[in-house]
């Protein structure tokens, strides 16, 4: 049975049949959708995707390359890409590089791209493990490529990322509003760590704007780990003038700060404030609950998938660079400085 024959049985257009098959709910009423599904079930109709692809000279496939699928942000981005692609009638082929570092192997990247091209994907989304500048890492391709969770300043490709600068500015402004001036910063990564460096520069600039002297002993650099937060808390509290506010550039180190304080001096309940960064779900289950900044991961996946499919369907579609705002999440760990 063909889709045209099916449309005659259902008394609807072939476009309506296609919308039902591709689960485009907004394009078809619930009553019509159910009638088409009932007829499909009765007739045993199976869409011939391969034949359709040959006729349309397209594969309805998109490729997704991840540098490290195990990293905290990747799963949510991939899930939304897959959801949107399915909604639009596309299939996702995933290739994970398993490379958790700041300098991924370009040979491995191009091998992954070549594998996807052999599968005749119509476009590729590249998801980095760290939101950094990709520069000219990926060679020119004959199909669209969209970067997600990173930027590319040296080529004309589209990318979707979150706003490191404005989110860090918001953190510092909230800290100042609570009358804190002794502000520690917990960083992570090495000199090549883009988000850590960007947020650190905002920290320095905002201190200068408020005429607050920079104190080197207030800045700690670790590996983004829970135990780093515990160690740094002990070191900061041992200072002759400990900070009243600890800004952690990720939630794990911030959680370590809370745990160490609650196991020792419990100053986190009254004297010391802390804020994290990432917006992990467990922040609201900590005691005290952790104030943090959430990264819009689902929206990154949505915008990346939409941009790629728009570029696939319209070769003249404009390339876009999308910067999404982060979302402040209040918590009991952030309070007014009691010493002023």
PDB file of N, CA and C in Angstrom, residues 6-48:
ATOM      1  N   UNK A   6      -3.388   5.185   1.138  1.00  0.00           N
ATOM      2  CA  UNK A   6      -3.753   5.362   2.540  1.00  0.00           C
ATOM      3  C   UNK A   6      -4.518   6.668   2.739  1.00  0.00           C
ATOM      4  N   UNK A   7      -4.100   7.711   2.038  1.00  0.00           N
ATOM      5  CA  UNK A   7      -4.772   9.003   2.175  1.00  0.00           C
ATOM      6  C   UNK A   7      -6.209   8.931   1.654  1.00  0.00           C
ATOM      7  N   UNK A   8      -6.457   8.141   0.589  1.00  0.00           N
ATOM      8  CA  UNK A   8      -7.814   7.981   0.058  1.00  0.00           C
ATOM      9  C   UNK A   8      -8.701   7.259   1.060  1.00  0.00           C
ATOM     10  N   UNK A   9      -8.167   6.216   1.698  1.00  0.00           N
ATOM     11  CA  UNK A   9      -8.932   5.478   2.687  1.00  0.00           C
ATOM     12  C   UNK A   9      -9.312   6.368   3.872  1.00  0.00           C
ATOM     13  N   UNK A  10      -8.397   7.246   4.263  1.00  0.00           N
ATOM     14  CA  UNK A  10      -8.628   8.101   5.431  1.00  0.00           C
ATOM     15  C   UNK A  10      -9.385   9.369   5.078  1.00  0.00           C
ATOM     16  N   UNK A  11      -9.455   9.674   3.776  1.00  0.00           N
ATOM     17  CA  UNK A  11     -10.141  10.886   3.358  1.00  0.00           C
ATOM     18  C   UNK A  11      -9.385  12.145   3.708  1.00  0.00           C
ATOM     19  N   UNK A  12      -8.041  12.051   3.704  1.00  0.00           N
ATOM     20  CA  UNK A  12      -7.208  13.218   4.009  1.00  0.00           C
ATOM     21  C   UNK A  12      -6.093  13.306   2.974  1.00  0.00           C
ATOM     22  N   UNK A  13      -5.342  14.381   3.012  1.00  0.00           N
ATOM     23  CA  UNK A  13      -4.249  14.561   2.057  1.00  0.00           C
ATOM     24  C   UNK A  13      -3.046  13.711   2.441  1.00  0.00           C
ATOM     25  N   UNK A  14      -2.146  13.506   1.469  1.00  0.00           N
ATOM     26  CA  UNK A  14      -0.907  12.777   1.765  1.00  0.00           C
ATOM     27  C   UNK A  14      -0.051  13.553   2.767  1.00  0.00           C
ATOM     28  N   UNK A  15      -0.155  14.892   2.739  1.00  0.00           N
ATOM     29  CA  UNK A  15       0.598  15.713   3.695  1.00  0.00           C
ATOM     30  C   UNK A  15       0.132  15.430   5.127  1.00  0.00           C
ATOM     31  N   UNK A  16      -1.192  15.251   5.278  1.00  0.00           N
ATOM     32  CA  UNK A  16      -1.727  14.939   6.608  1.00  0.00           C
ATOM     33  C   UNK A  16      -1.230  13.581   7.072  1.00  0.00           C
ATOM     34  N   UNK A  17      -1.206  12.609   6.173  1.00  0.00           N
ATOM     35  CA  UNK A  17      -0.670  11.281   6.518  1.00  0.00           C
ATOM     36  C   UNK A  17       0.779  11.403   6.974  1.00  0.00           C
ATOM     37  N   UNK A  18       1.565  12.197   6.240  1.00  0.00           N
ATOM     38  CA  UNK A  18       2.974  12.391   6.578  1.00  0.00           C
ATOM     39  C   UNK A  18       3.128  13.043   7.949  1.00  0.00           C
ATOM     40  N   UNK A  19       2.270  14.031   8.238  1.00  0.00           N
ATOM     41  CA  UNK A  19       2.339  14.708   9.537  1.00  0.00           C
ATOM     42  C   UNK A  19       2.023  13.756  10.680  1.00  0.00           C
ATOM     43  N   UNK A  20       1.068  12.856  10.465  1.00  0.00           N
ATOM     44  CA  UNK A  20       0.724  11.877  11.497  1.00  0.00           C
ATOM     45  C   UNK A  20       1.870  10.897  11.698  1.00  0.00           C
ATOM     46  N   UNK A  21       2.443  10.401  10.605  1.00  0.00           N
ATOM     47  CA  UNK A  21       3.543   9.442  10.688  1.00  0.00           C
ATOM     48  C   UNK A  21       4.744  10.051  11.393  1.00  0.00           C
ATOM     49  N   UNK A  22       5.014  11.338  11.113  1.00  0.00           N
ATOM     50  CA  UNK A  22       6.164  12.020  11.720  1.00  0.00           C
ATOM     51  C   UNK A  22       5.830  12.680  13.057  1.00  0.00           C
ATOM     52  N   UNK A  23       4.623  12.403  13.570  1.00  0.00           N
ATOM     53  CA  UNK A  23       4.204  12.855  14.900  1.00  0.00           C
ATOM     54  C   UNK A  23       4.225  14.380  15.034  1.00  0.00           C
ATOM     55  N   UNK A  24       3.827  15.076  13.966  1.00  0.00           N
ATOM     56  CA  UNK A  24       3.719  16.535  14.026  1.00  0.00           C
ATOM     57  C   UNK A  24       2.309  16.888  14.522  1.00  0.00           C
ATOM     58  N   UNK A  25       2.133  16.850  15.837  1.00  0.00           N
ATOM     59  CA  UNK A  25       0.809  16.971  16.454  1.00  0.00           C
ATOM     60  C   UNK A  25       0.160  18.326  16.203  1.00  0.00           C
ATOM     61  N   UNK A  26       0.981  19.364  16.129  1.00  0.00           N
ATOM     62  CA  UNK A  26       0.407  20.699  15.960  1.00  0.00           C
ATOM     63  C   UNK A  26      -0.231  20.889  14.584  1.00  0.00           C
ATOM     64  N   UNK A  27       0.111  20.024  13.635  1.00  0.00           N
ATOM     65  CA  UNK A  27      -0.380  20.193  12.264  1.00  0.00           C
ATOM     66  C   UNK A  27      -1.667  19.406  11.989  1.00  0.00           C
ATOM     67  N   UNK A  28      -2.077  18.542  12.920  1.00  0.00           N
ATOM     68  CA  UNK A  28      -3.223  17.653  12.693  1.00  0.00           C
ATOM     69  C   UNK A  28      -4.089  17.637  13.947  1.00  0.00           C
ATOM     70  N   UNK A  29      -5.409  17.664  13.762  1.00  0.00           N
ATOM     71  CA  UNK A  29      -6.303  17.581  14.909  1.00  0.00           C
ATOM     72  C   UNK A  29      -6.230  16.194  15.529  1.00  0.00           C
ATOM     73  N   UNK A  30      -6.593  16.102  16.802  1.00  0.00           N
ATOM     74  CA  UNK A  30      -6.540  14.808  17.505  1.00  0.00           C
ATOM     75  C   UNK A  30      -7.478  13.789  16.858  1.00  0.00           C
ATOM     76  N   UNK A  31      -8.641  14.257  16.413  1.00  0.00           N
ATOM     77  CA  UNK A  31      -9.622  13.347  15.799  1.00  0.00           C
ATOM     78  C   UNK A  31      -9.090  12.772  14.492  1.00  0.00           C
ATOM     79  N   UNK A  32      -8.513  13.644  13.639  1.00  0.00           N
ATOM     80  CA  UNK A  32      -7.959  13.178  12.358  1.00  0.00           C
ATOM     81  C   UNK A  32      -6.764  12.265  12.596  1.00  0.00           C
ATOM     82  N   UNK A  33      -5.914  12.650  13.530  1.00  0.00           N
ATOM     83  CA  UNK A  33      -4.737  11.833  13.836  1.00  0.00           C
ATOM     84  C   UNK A  33      -5.150  10.433  14.259  1.00  0.00           C
ATOM     85  N   UNK A  34      -6.157  10.318  15.119  1.00  0.00           N
ATOM     86  CA  UNK A  34      -6.586   9.000  15.586  1.00  0.00           C
ATOM     87  C   UNK A  34      -7.180   8.172  14.449  1.00  0.00           C
ATOM     88  N   UNK A  35      -7.948   8.848  13.539  1.00  0.00           N
ATOM     89  CA  UNK A  35      -8.542   8.128  12.411  1.00  0.00           C
ATOM     90  C   UNK A  35      -7.451   7.555  11.504  1.00  0.00           C
ATOM     91  N   UNK A  36      -6.417   8.345  11.254  1.00  0.00           N
ATOM     92  CA  UNK A  36      -5.310   7.871  10.407  1.00  0.00           C
ATOM     93  C   UNK A  36      -4.564   6.729  11.086  1.00  0.00           C
ATOM     94  N   UNK A  37      -4.318   6.859  12.376  1.00  0.00           N
ATOM     95  CA  UNK A  37      -3.616   5.793  13.108  1.00  0.00           C
ATOM     96  C   UNK A  37      -4.412   4.489  13.097  1.00  0.00           C
ATOM     97  N   UNK A  38      -5.735   4.601  13.222  1.00  0.00           N
ATOM     98  CA  UNK A  38      -6.576   3.392  13.191  1.00  0.00           C
ATOM     99  C   UNK A  38      -6.486   2.694  11.841  1.00  0.00           C
ATOM    100  N   UNK A  39      -6.502   3.476  10.759  1.00  0.00           N
ATOM    101  CA  UNK A  39      -6.427   2.888   9.412  1.00  0.00           C
ATOM    102  C   UNK A  39      -5.044   2.275   9.174  1.00  0.00           C
ATOM    103  N   UNK A  40      -3.996   2.958   9.668  1.00  0.00           N
ATOM    104  CA  UNK A  40      -2.641   2.403   9.548  1.00  0.00           C
ATOM    105  C   UNK A  40      -2.566   1.057  10.248  1.00  0.00           C
ATOM    106  N   UNK A  41      -3.171   0.977  11.427  1.00  0.00           N
ATOM    107  CA  UNK A  41      -3.152  -0.280  12.183  1.00  0.00           C
ATOM    108  C   UNK A  41      -3.939  -1.370  11.462  1.00  0.00           C
ATOM    109  N   UNK A  42      -5.113  -0.992  10.916  1.00  0.00           N
ATOM    110  CA  UNK A  42      -5.960  -1.970  10.225  1.00  0.00           C
ATOM    111  C   UNK A  42      -5.285  -2.512   8.969  1.00  0.00           C
ATOM    112  N   UNK A  43      -4.619  -1.636   8.235  1.00  0.00           N
ATOM    113  CA  UNK A  43      -4.013  -2.042   6.957  1.00  0.00           C
ATOM    114  C   UNK A  43      -2.609  -2.617   7.106  1.00  0.00           C
ATOM    115  N   UNK A  44      -1.991  -2.371   8.258  1.00  0.00           N
ATOM    116  CA  UNK A  44      -0.618  -2.838   8.446  1.00  0.00           C
ATOM    117  C   UNK A  44       0.372  -2.032   7.634  1.00  0.00           C
ATOM    118  N   UNK A  45       0.013  -0.797   7.318  1.00  0.00           N
ATOM    119  CA  UNK A  45       0.894   0.063   6.514  1.00  0.00           C
ATOM    120  C   UNK A  45       2.195   0.375   7.248  1.00  0.00           C
ATOM    121  N   UNK A  46       3.301   0.233   6.536  1.00  0.00           N
ATOM    122  CA  UNK A  46       4.613   0.572   7.075  1.00  0.00           C
ATOM    123  C   UNK A  46       5.250   1.623   6.162  1.00  0.00           C
ATOM    124  N   UNK A  47       5.602   2.809   6.689  1.00  0.00           N
ATOM    125  CA  UNK A  47       6.217   3.840   5.835  1.00  0.00           C
ATOM    126  C   UNK A  47       7.538   3.358   5.250  1.00  0.00           C
ATOM    127  N   UNK A  48       7.729   3.590   3.984  1.00  0.00           N
ATOM    128  CA  UNK A  48       8.977   3.195   3.328  1.00  0.00           C
ATOM    129  C   UNK A  48       9.925   4.386   3.344  1.00  0.00           C
TER     130      UNK A  48
END
